[in-house]
mmCIF file with all atom_site columns, C-alpha atoms in Angstrom:
data_model
loop_
_atom_site.group_PDB
_atom_site.id
_atom_site.type_symbol
_atom_site.label_atom_id
_atom_site.label_alt_id
_atom_site.label_comp_id
_atom_site.label_asym_id
_atom_site.label_entity_id
_atom_site.label_seq_id
_atom_site.pdbx_PDB_ins_code
_atom_site.Cartn_x
_atom_site.Cartn_y
_atom_site.Cartn_z
_atom_site.occupancy
_atom_site.B_iso_or_equiv
_atom_site.pdbx_formal_charge
_atom_site.auth_seq_id
_atom_site.auth_comp_id
_atom_site.auth_asym_id
_atom_site.auth_atom_id
_atom_site.pdbx_PDB_model_num
ATOM 1   C CA . MET A 1 1   ? 0.000  0.000  0.000   1.00 56.00 ? 17  MET A CA 1
ATOM 2   C CA . THR A 1 2   ? 1.390  3.382  -1.028  1.00 69.00 ? 18  THR A CA 1
ATOM 3   C CA . VAL A 1 3   ? 1.489  6.286  1.412   1.00 74.00 ? 19  VAL A CA 1
ATOM 4   C CA . ASN A 1 4   ? 0.831  9.617  -0.325  1.00 79.00 ? 20  ASN A CA 1
ATOM 5   C CA . MET A 1 5   ? 3.110  11.832 1.704   1.00 76.00 ? 21  MET A CA 1
ATOM 6   C CA . THR A 1 6   ? 2.744  15.481 2.592   1.00 82.00 ? 22  THR A CA 1
ATOM 7   C CA . LYS A 1 7   ? 5.554  17.937 3.215   1.00 82.00 ? 23  LYS A CA 1
ATOM 8   C CA . GLY A 1 8   ? 7.277  17.132 6.507   1.00 83.00 ? 24  GLY A CA 1
ATOM 9   C CA . GLN A 1 9   ? 5.611  13.716 6.902   1.00 85.00 ? 25  GLN A CA 1
ATOM 10  C CA . LYS A 1 10  ? 7.825  10.892 8.157   1.00 87.00 ? 26  LYS A CA 1
ATOM 11  C CA . ILE A 1 11  ? 7.266  7.157  7.695   1.00 82.00 ? 27  ILE A CA 1
ATOM 12  C CA . SER A 1 12  ? 9.121  4.102  8.956   1.00 83.00 ? 28  SER A CA 1
ATOM 13  C CA . LEU A 1 13  ? 10.777 1.883  6.381   1.00 80.00 ? 29  LEU A CA 1
ATOM 14  C CA . SER A 1 14  ? 9.976  -1.278 8.306   1.00 72.00 ? 30  SER A CA 1
ATOM 15  C CA . LYS A 1 15  ? 7.904  -3.827 6.423   1.00 66.00 ? 31  LYS A CA 1
ATOM 16  C CA . ALA A 1 16  ? 4.333  -4.571 7.495   1.00 64.00 ? 32  ALA A CA 1
ATOM 17  C CA . ASP A 1 17  ? 5.412  -8.074 8.596   1.00 66.00 ? 33  ASP A CA 1
ATOM 18  C CA . GLY A 1 18  ? 7.972  -6.562 10.983  1.00 65.00 ? 34  GLY A CA 1
ATOM 19  C CA . GLY A 1 19  ? 10.949 -7.189 8.701   1.00 70.00 ? 35  GLY A CA 1
ATOM 20  C CA . THR A 1 20  ? 13.245 -4.506 7.438   1.00 76.00 ? 36  THR A CA 1
ATOM 21  C CA . LEU A 1 21  ? 13.735 -3.250 3.924   1.00 83.00 ? 37  LEU A CA 1
ATOM 22  C CA . THR A 1 22  ? 17.044 -4.200 2.407   1.00 88.00 ? 38  THR A CA 1
ATOM 23  C CA . ALA A 1 23  ? 17.033 -2.065 -0.742  1.00 92.00 ? 39  ALA A CA 1
ATOM 24  C CA . VAL A 1 24  ? 14.926 0.879  -1.881  1.00 91.00 ? 40  VAL A CA 1
ATOM 25  C CA . ARG A 1 25  ? 14.686 2.901  -5.073  1.00 91.00 ? 41  ARG A CA 1
ATOM 26  C CA . MET A 1 26  ? 13.939 6.619  -5.053  1.00 91.00 ? 42  MET A CA 1
ATOM 27  C CA . GLY A 1 27  ? 12.285 7.324  -8.383  1.00 89.00 ? 43  GLY A CA 1
ATOM 28  C CA . LEU A 1 28  ? 11.723 10.720 -9.963  1.00 86.00 ? 44  LEU A CA 1
ATOM 29  C CA . GLY A 1 29  ? 9.273  11.447 -12.763 1.00 81.00 ? 45  GLY A CA 1
ATOM 30  C CA . TRP A 1 30  ? 8.206  14.632 -14.543 1.00 76.00 ? 46  TRP A CA 1
ATOM 31  C CA . GLN A 1 31  ? 6.721  16.091 -17.691 1.00 72.00 ? 47  GLN A CA 1
ATOM 32  C CA . ALA A 1 32  ? 7.270  19.398 -19.423 1.00 70.00 ? 48  ALA A CA 1
ATOM 33  C CA . ALA A 1 33  ? 4.289  21.706 -18.957 1.00 68.00 ? 49  ALA A CA 1
ATOM 34  C CA . PRO A 1 34  ? 2.680  22.828 -22.219 1.00 63.00 ? 50  PRO A CA 1
ATOM 35  C CA . ARG A 1 35  ? 3.331  26.453 -23.092 1.00 61.00 ? 51  ARG A CA 1
ATOM 36  C CA . ARG A 1 36  ? 1.005  28.611 -25.113 1.00 57.00 ? 52  ARG A CA 1
ATOM 37  C CA . GLY A 1 37  ? 2.589  29.910 -28.273 1.00 53.00 ? 53  GLY A CA 1
ATOM 38  C CA . LEU A 1 38  ? 1.578  31.683 -31.412 1.00 56.00 ? 54  LEU A CA 1
ATOM 39  C CA . PHE A 1 39  ? 0.612  28.376 -33.051 1.00 56.00 ? 55  PHE A CA 1
ATOM 40  C CA . GLY A 1 40  ? -0.998 26.645 -30.040 1.00 49.00 ? 56  GLY A CA 1
ATOM 41  C CA . SER A 1 41  ? 0.511  24.889 -27.069 1.00 49.00 ? 57  SER A CA 1
ATOM 42  C CA . ARG A 1 42  ? 3.812  23.054 -27.188 1.00 49.00 ? 58  ARG A CA 1
ATOM 43  C CA . THR A 1 43  ? 6.278  21.574 -24.747 1.00 52.00 ? 59  THR A CA 1
ATOM 44  C CA . ARG A 1 44  ? 9.996  22.084 -24.318 1.00 60.00 ? 60  ARG A CA 1
ATOM 45  C CA . GLU A 1 45  ? 12.256 19.295 -23.076 1.00 64.00 ? 61  GLU A CA 1
ATOM 46  C CA . ILE A 1 46  ? 13.165 19.636 -19.403 1.00 71.00 ? 62  ILE A CA 1
ATOM 47  C CA . ASP A 1 47  ? 16.358 18.095 -17.992 1.00 72.00 ? 63  ASP A CA 1
ATOM 48  C CA . LEU A 1 48  ? 15.854 17.448 -14.285 1.00 80.00 ? 64  LEU A CA 1
ATOM 49  C CA . ASP A 1 49  ? 18.571 15.636 -12.374 1.00 86.00 ? 65  ASP A CA 1
ATOM 50  C CA . ALA A 1 50  ? 18.152 13.458 -9.300  1.00 89.00 ? 66  ALA A CA 1
ATOM 51  C CA . SER A 1 51  ? 20.986 13.348 -6.768  1.00 94.00 ? 67  SER A CA 1
ATOM 52  C CA . ALA A 1 52  ? 21.581 11.633 -3.442  1.00 96.00 ? 68  ALA A CA 1
ATOM 53  C CA . VAL A 1 53  ? 23.872 13.298 -0.919  1.00 97.00 ? 69  VAL A CA 1
ATOM 54  C CA . LEU A 1 54  ? 25.173 11.013 1.838   1.00 98.00 ? 70  LEU A CA 1
ATOM 55  C CA . PHE A 1 55  ? 25.700 12.633 5.226   1.00 98.00 ? 71  PHE A CA 1
ATOM 56  C CA . ALA A 1 56  ? 27.564 11.546 8.337   1.00 97.00 ? 72  ALA A CA 1
ATOM 57  C CA . ASP A 1 57  ? 26.847 13.692 11.381  1.00 94.00 ? 73  ASP A CA 1
ATOM 58  C CA . LYS A 1 58  ? 25.524 16.549 9.184   1.00 94.00 ? 74  LYS A CA 1
ATOM 59  C CA . GLN A 1 59  ? 28.624 16.552 6.959   1.00 96.00 ? 75  GLN A CA 1
ATOM 60  C CA . PRO A 1 60  ? 28.409 15.522 3.285   1.00 96.00 ? 76  PRO A CA 1
ATOM 61  C CA . VAL A 1 61  ? 30.670 12.500 2.734   1.00 97.00 ? 77  VAL A CA 1
ATOM 62  C CA . ASP A 1 62  ? 29.655 11.281 -0.735  1.00 97.00 ? 78  ASP A CA 1
ATOM 63  C CA . VAL A 1 63  ? 27.221 12.029 -3.541  1.00 97.00 ? 79  VAL A CA 1
ATOM 64  C CA . VAL A 1 64  ? 25.553 10.116 -6.329  1.00 96.00 ? 80  VAL A CA 1
ATOM 65  C CA . PHE A 1 65  ? 24.427 12.026 -9.424  1.00 93.00 ? 81  PHE A CA 1
ATOM 66  C CA . PHE A 1 66  ? 24.629 11.833 -13.209 1.00 89.00 ? 82  PHE A CA 1
ATOM 67  C CA . ARG A 1 67  ? 28.418 12.339 -13.267 1.00 90.00 ? 83  ARG A CA 1
ATOM 68  C CA . HIS A 1 68  ? 29.167 10.001 -10.316 1.00 95.00 ? 84  HIS A CA 1
ATOM 69  C CA . LEU A 1 69  ? 26.706 7.139  -10.721 1.00 95.00 ? 85  LEU A CA 1
ATOM 70  C CA . THR A 1 70  ? 27.824 4.995  -7.773  1.00 97.00 ? 86  THR A CA 1
ATOM 71  C CA . SER A 1 71  ? 28.823 5.957  -4.237  1.00 98.00 ? 87  SER A CA 1
ATOM 72  C CA . ASP A 1 72  ? 32.423 5.214  -3.309  1.00 97.00 ? 88  ASP A CA 1
ATOM 73  C CA . ASP A 1 73  ? 31.308 2.267  -1.141  1.00 97.00 ? 89  ASP A CA 1
ATOM 74  C CA . GLY A 1 74  ? 28.871 0.937  -3.784  1.00 97.00 ? 90  GLY A CA 1
ATOM 75  C CA . SER A 1 75  ? 25.760 1.147  -1.590  1.00 98.00 ? 91  SER A CA 1
ATOM 76  C CA . VAL A 1 76  ? 24.001 3.893  -3.608  1.00 98.00 ? 92  VAL A CA 1
ATOM 77  C CA . ARG A 1 77  ? 23.627 3.750  -7.391  1.00 97.00 ? 93  ARG A CA 1
ATOM 78  C CA . HIS A 1 78  ? 22.096 6.164  -9.922  1.00 95.00 ? 94  HIS A CA 1
ATOM 79  C CA . THR A 1 79  ? 20.530 4.276  -12.849 1.00 90.00 ? 95  THR A CA 1
ATOM 80  C CA . GLY A 1 80  ? 21.363 6.939  -15.449 1.00 74.00 ? 96  GLY A CA 1
ATOM 81  C CA . ASP A 1 81  ? 20.630 10.439 -16.666 1.00 62.00 ? 97  ASP A CA 1
ATOM 82  C CA . ASN A 1 82  ? 17.362 11.263 -18.451 1.00 56.00 ? 98  ASN A CA 1
ATOM 83  C CA . LEU A 1 83  ? 17.642 14.491 -20.420 1.00 46.00 ? 99  LEU A CA 1
ATOM 84  C CA . VAL A 1 84  ? 13.978 15.020 -21.333 1.00 46.00 ? 100 VAL A CA 1
ATOM 85  C CA . GLY A 1 85  ? 11.589 13.529 -18.749 1.00 49.00 ? 101 GLY A CA 1
ATOM 86  C CA . GLY A 1 86  ? 8.185  12.396 -19.807 1.00 55.00 ? 102 GLY A CA 1
ATOM 87  C CA . ALA A 1 87  ? 7.091  9.709  -17.367 1.00 47.00 ? 103 ALA A CA 1
ATOM 88  C CA . GLY A 1 88  ? 5.126  12.170 -15.243 1.00 43.00 ? 104 GLY A CA 1
ATOM 89  C CA . GLN A 1 89  ? 2.337  10.195 -13.604 1.00 47.00 ? 105 GLN A CA 1
ATOM 90  C CA . GLY A 1 90  ? 3.668  6.839  -14.771 1.00 57.00 ? 106 GLY A CA 1
ATOM 91  C CA . GLY A 1 91  ? 7.109  5.373  -14.295 1.00 72.00 ? 107 GLY A CA 1
ATOM 92  C CA . ASP A 1 92  ? 10.383 6.876  -13.217 1.00 79.00 ? 108 ASP A CA 1
ATOM 93  C CA . ASP A 1 93  ? 12.524 9.076  -15.449 1.00 81.00 ? 109 ASP A CA 1
ATOM 94  C CA . GLU A 1 94  ? 15.534 8.837  -13.134 1.00 86.00 ? 110 GLU A CA 1
ATOM 95  C CA . SER A 1 95  ? 16.069 6.641  -10.123 1.00 91.00 ? 111 SER A CA 1
ATOM 96  C CA . ILE A 1 96  ? 18.585 6.045  -7.382  1.00 95.00 ? 112 ILE A CA 1
ATOM 97  C CA . VAL A 1 97  ? 18.868 2.620  -5.731  1.00 95.00 ? 113 VAL A CA 1
ATOM 98  C CA . VAL A 1 98  ? 20.014 2.390  -2.108  1.00 96.00 ? 114 VAL A CA 1
ATOM 99  C CA . ASP A 1 99  ? 21.205 -0.926 -0.648  1.00 96.00 ? 115 ASP A CA 1
ATOM 100 C CA . LEU A 1 100 ? 20.334 -0.100 2.963   1.00 94.00 ? 116 LEU A CA 1
ATOM 101 C CA . GLN A 1 101 ? 22.339 -3.042 4.313   1.00 93.00 ? 117 GLN A CA 1
ATOM 102 C CA . ARG A 1 102 ? 25.521 -1.817 2.614   1.00 96.00 ? 118 ARG A CA 1
ATOM 103 C CA . VAL A 1 103 ? 25.299 1.853  3.606   1.00 97.00 ? 119 VAL A CA 1
ATOM 104 C CA . PRO A 1 104 ? 28.326 2.441  5.876   1.00 97.00 ? 120 PRO A CA 1
ATOM 105 C CA . VAL A 1 105 ? 27.421 2.770  9.562   1.00 95.00 ? 121 VAL A CA 1
ATOM 106 C CA . HIS A 1 106 ? 28.774 6.331  9.747   1.00 97.00 ? 122 HIS A CA 1
ATOM 107 C CA . VAL A 1 107 ? 26.275 7.489  7.062   1.00 97.00 ? 123 VAL A CA 1
ATOM 108 C CA . ASP A 1 108 ? 23.117 8.446  8.961   1.00 96.00 ? 124 ASP A CA 1
ATOM 109 C CA . GLN A 1 109 ? 21.151 10.387 6.320   1.00 97.00 ? 125 GLN A CA 1
ATOM 110 C CA . ILE A 1 110 ? 20.764 10.333 2.557   1.00 97.00 ? 126 ILE A CA 1
ATOM 111 C CA . VAL A 1 111 ? 19.099 13.417 1.083   1.00 96.00 ? 127 VAL A CA 1
ATOM 112 C CA . PHE A 1 112 ? 17.503 13.257 -2.360  1.00 93.00 ? 128 PHE A CA 1
ATOM 113 C CA . THR A 1 113 ? 17.417 16.396 -4.469  1.00 91.00 ? 129 THR A CA 1
ATOM 114 C CA . VAL A 1 114 ? 16.193 17.344 -7.911  1.00 88.00 ? 130 VAL A CA 1
ATOM 115 C CA . ASN A 1 115 ? 17.523 20.243 -9.911  1.00 88.00 ? 131 ASN A CA 1
ATOM 116 C CA . SER A 1 116 ? 17.163 21.697 -13.366 1.00 85.00 ? 132 SER A CA 1
ATOM 117 C CA . PHE A 1 117 ? 20.624 21.493 -14.858 1.00 81.00 ? 133 PHE A CA 1
ATOM 118 C CA . THR A 1 118 ? 19.561 23.648 -17.812 1.00 80.00 ? 134 THR A CA 1
ATOM 119 C CA . GLY A 1 119 ? 18.079 26.322 -15.526 1.00 84.00 ? 135 GLY A CA 1
ATOM 120 C CA . GLN A 1 120 ? 14.405 25.940 -16.400 1.00 82.00 ? 136 GLN A CA 1
ATOM 121 C CA . THR A 1 121 ? 12.113 26.617 -13.454 1.00 85.00 ? 137 THR A CA 1
ATOM 122 C CA . PHE A 1 122 ? 9.524  24.328 -11.922 1.00 80.00 ? 138 PHE A CA 1
ATOM 123 C CA . ALA A 1 123 ? 6.871  26.573 -13.482 1.00 81.00 ? 139 ALA A CA 1
ATOM 124 C CA . GLU A 1 124 ? 7.771  24.713 -16.704 1.00 80.00 ? 140 GLU A CA 1
ATOM 125 C CA . VAL A 1 125 ? 7.286  21.256 -15.120 1.00 78.00 ? 141 VAL A CA 1
ATOM 126 C CA . GLN A 1 126 ? 4.109  19.302 -14.415 1.00 76.00 ? 142 GLN A CA 1
ATOM 127 C CA . ASN A 1 127 ? 3.233  15.935 -12.878 1.00 76.00 ? 143 ASN A CA 1
ATOM 128 C CA . ALA A 1 128 ? 6.545  15.788 -11.012 1.00 78.00 ? 144 ALA A CA 1
ATOM 129 C CA . PHE A 1 129 ? 6.888  13.249 -8.214  1.00 81.00 ? 145 PHE A CA 1
ATOM 130 C CA . CYS A 1 130 ? 9.353  11.264 -6.200  1.00 83.00 ? 146 CYS A CA 1
ATOM 131 C CA . ARG A 1 131 ? 8.508  7.818  -4.924  1.00 86.00 ? 147 ARG A CA 1
ATOM 132 C CA . LEU A 1 132 ? 10.123 5.204  -2.748  1.00 87.00 ? 148 LEU A CA 1
ATOM 133 C CA . VAL A 1 133 ? 9.929  1.612  -3.978  1.00 88.00 ? 149 VAL A CA 1
ATOM 134 C CA . ASP A 1 134 ? 10.904 -1.651 -2.261  1.00 89.00 ? 150 ASP A CA 1
ATOM 135 C CA . GLU A 1 135 ? 13.604 -2.724 -4.726  1.00 91.00 ? 151 GLU A CA 1
ATOM 136 C CA . THR A 1 136 ? 13.223 -6.417 -3.832  1.00 89.00 ? 152 THR A CA 1
ATOM 137 C CA . ASN A 1 137 ? 9.609  -6.698 -5.009  1.00 89.00 ? 153 ASN A CA 1
ATOM 138 C CA . GLY A 1 138 ? 8.815  -3.460 -6.897  1.00 89.00 ? 154 GLY A CA 1
ATOM 139 C CA . GLN A 1 139 ? 6.121  -2.380 -4.432  1.00 88.00 ? 155 GLN A CA 1
ATOM 140 C CA . GLU A 1 140 ? 5.690  1.383  -4.154  1.00 87.00 ? 156 GLU A CA 1
ATOM 141 C CA . LEU A 1 141 ? 5.910  2.372  -0.498  1.00 84.00 ? 157 LEU A CA 1
ATOM 142 C CA . ALA A 1 142 ? 5.545  6.141  -0.565  1.00 85.00 ? 158 ALA A CA 1
ATOM 143 C CA . ARG A 1 143 ? 4.962  8.918  -3.074  1.00 83.00 ? 159 ARG A CA 1
ATOM 144 C CA . TYR A 1 144 ? 5.493  12.637 -2.731  1.00 82.00 ? 160 TYR A CA 1
ATOM 145 C CA . THR A 1 145 ? 4.080  14.930 -5.406  1.00 79.00 ? 161 THR A CA 1
ATOM 146 C CA . LEU A 1 146 ? 6.321  17.900 -6.137  1.00 71.00 ? 162 LEU A CA 1
ATOM 147 C CA . THR A 1 147 ? 3.824  20.734 -6.250  1.00 62.00 ? 163 THR A CA 1
ATOM 148 C CA . GLY A 1 148 ? 3.853  24.467 -6.489  1.00 60.00 ? 164 GLY A CA 1
ATOM 149 C CA . GLY A 1 149 ? 5.577  25.245 -9.778  1.00 68.00 ? 165 GLY A CA 1
ATOM 150 C CA . GLY A 1 150 ? 7.297  28.516 -9.125  1.00 80.00 ? 166 GLY A CA 1
ATOM 151 C CA . PRO A 1 151 ? 10.452 30.369 -10.067 1.00 88.00 ? 167 PRO A CA 1
ATOM 152 C CA . TYR A 1 152 ? 12.913 27.998 -8.407  1.00 89.00 ? 168 TYR A CA 1
ATOM 153 C CA . THR A 1 153 ? 15.190 25.532 -10.227 1.00 90.00 ? 169 THR A CA 1
ATOM 154 C CA . ALA A 1 154 ? 15.578 22.816 -7.590  1.00 90.00 ? 170 ALA A CA 1
ATOM 155 C CA . GLN A 1 155 ? 13.889 21.035 -4.740  1.00 88.00 ? 171 GLN A CA 1
ATOM 156 C CA . ILE A 1 156 ? 15.128 19.175 -1.691  1.00 91.00 ? 172 ILE A CA 1
ATOM 157 C CA . MET A 1 157 ? 12.764 16.212 -2.112  1.00 87.00 ? 173 MET A CA 1
ATOM 158 C CA . ALA A 1 158 ? 13.155 13.772 0.730   1.00 89.00 ? 174 ALA A CA 1
ATOM 159 C CA . LYS A 1 159 ? 15.604 12.020 2.995   1.00 92.00 ? 175 LYS A CA 1
ATOM 160 C CA . VAL A 1 160 ? 16.076 8.562  4.413   1.00 93.00 ? 176 VAL A CA 1
ATOM 161 C CA . GLN A 1 161 ? 17.507 8.580  7.893   1.00 94.00 ? 177 GLN A CA 1
ATOM 162 C CA . ARG A 1 162 ? 18.984 5.868  10.083  1.00 93.00 ? 178 ARG A CA 1
ATOM 163 C CA . GLY A 1 163 ? 17.700 5.787  13.656  1.00 88.00 ? 179 GLY A CA 1
ATOM 164 C CA . ALA A 1 164 ? 17.565 3.426  16.616  1.00 83.00 ? 180 ALA A CA 1
ATOM 165 C CA . GLY A 1 165 ? 14.498 1.714  15.134  1.00 80.00 ? 181 GLY A CA 1
ATOM 166 C CA . GLY A 1 166 ? 15.920 1.406  11.610  1.00 85.00 ? 182 GLY A CA 1
ATOM 167 C CA . TRP A 1 167 ? 15.508 3.576  8.532   1.00 90.00 ? 183 TRP A CA 1
ATOM 168 C CA . SER A 1 168 ? 12.730 6.127  7.990   1.00 89.00 ? 184 SER A CA 1
ATOM 169 C CA . MET A 1 169 ? 11.800 8.493  5.171   1.00 88.00 ? 185 MET A CA 1
ATOM 170 C CA . THR A 1 170 ? 10.793 12.138 5.508   1.00 90.00 ? 186 THR A CA 1
ATOM 171 C CA . ALA A 1 171 ? 9.253  14.214 2.707   1.00 86.00 ? 187 ALA A CA 1
ATOM 172 C CA . ILE A 1 172 ? 11.023 17.581 2.718   1.00 88.00 ? 188 ILE A CA 1
ATOM 173 C CA . GLY A 1 173 ? 9.695  19.421 -0.341  1.00 84.00 ? 189 GLY A CA 1
ATOM 174 C CA . THR A 1 174 ? 11.750 22.592 0.100   1.00 88.00 ? 190 THR A CA 1
ATOM 175 C CA . PRO A 1 175 ? 12.196 24.716 -3.029  1.00 89.00 ? 191 PRO A CA 1
ATOM 176 C CA . ALA A 1 176 ? 15.702 25.943 -3.782  1.00 92.00 ? 192 ALA A CA 1
ATOM 177 C CA . ASN A 1 177 ? 17.800 27.352 -6.586  1.00 93.00 ? 193 ASN A CA 1
ATOM 178 C CA . GLY A 1 178 ? 20.800 25.730 -8.168  1.00 90.00 ? 194 GLY A CA 1
ATOM 179 C CA . ARG A 1 179 ? 21.926 23.771 -11.194 1.00 87.00 ? 195 ARG A CA 1
ATOM 180 C CA . THR A 1 180 ? 23.827 21.073 -9.278  1.00 87.00 ? 196 THR A CA 1
ATOM 181 C CA . PHE A 1 181 ? 23.781 19.347 -5.916  1.00 88.00 ? 197 PHE A CA 1
ATOM 182 C CA . GLN A 1 182 ? 26.759 21.517 -4.816  1.00 90.00 ? 198 GLN A CA 1
ATOM 183 C CA . ASP A 1 183 ? 24.569 24.610 -5.184  1.00 91.00 ? 199 ASP A CA 1
ATOM 184 C CA . LEU A 1 184 ? 21.956 22.978 -2.936  1.00 92.00 ? 200 LEU A CA 1
ATOM 185 C CA . ILE A 1 185 ? 24.092 22.109 0.102   1.00 94.00 ? 201 ILE A CA 1
ATOM 186 C CA . PRO A 1 186 ? 23.155 25.350 1.976   1.00 94.00 ? 202 PRO A CA 1
ATOM 187 C CA . ALA A 1 187 ? 19.441 24.550 1.412   1.00 93.00 ? 203 ALA A CA 1
ATOM 188 C CA . ILE A 1 188 ? 19.889 20.925 2.530   1.00 95.00 ? 204 ILE A CA 1
ATOM 189 C CA . LEU A 1 189 ? 21.592 21.633 5.872   1.00 95.00 ? 205 LEU A CA 1
ATOM 190 C CA . PRO A 1 190 ? 18.464 22.997 7.667   1.00 94.00 ? 206 PRO A CA 1
ATOM 191 C CA . ALA A 1 191 ? 16.617 19.756 6.769   1.00 93.00 ? 207 ALA A CA 1
ATOM 192 C CA . LEU A 1 192 ? 19.137 17.504 8.534   1.00 93.00 ? 208 LEU A CA 1
#
């Protein structure tokens, strides 16, 4: 059963049967919003990029994004860059797989971001979402719809966090500006 998350909502990543998740996929999907032109409406390709920043005690220690597809320890893997989007309400345009059992013990949070590398704003995007999927069986666990459009070029989407009771996910949904994950670090820090 999928949980439709709201900004700030936190869910446990324990399975309903009491077991723990071993691997999850954070998927990102989007479509270009139609724009009115002289000859009707048309769309322009939008290049959004998903990134995962690994933190240890509020310090970034590794990152996974389109130019560094696998974390140094191999526990987090980006499946590849999508330059145009298009899945929107359906499947994922970009995804990042996290092997929760392999994440080093010093890494306590993984923050997922999305940014427009080409500088287009979220006003030009529609049907954008991030979703968390149990990678072992393909079951969608949680979905967060990226709403609001607006003049910003990035969003701090969500984080998975290690705690005493295991891993949990929190929907963050904070708009930001930046073309790359490096530009977003100041916006990420308050969410840790």
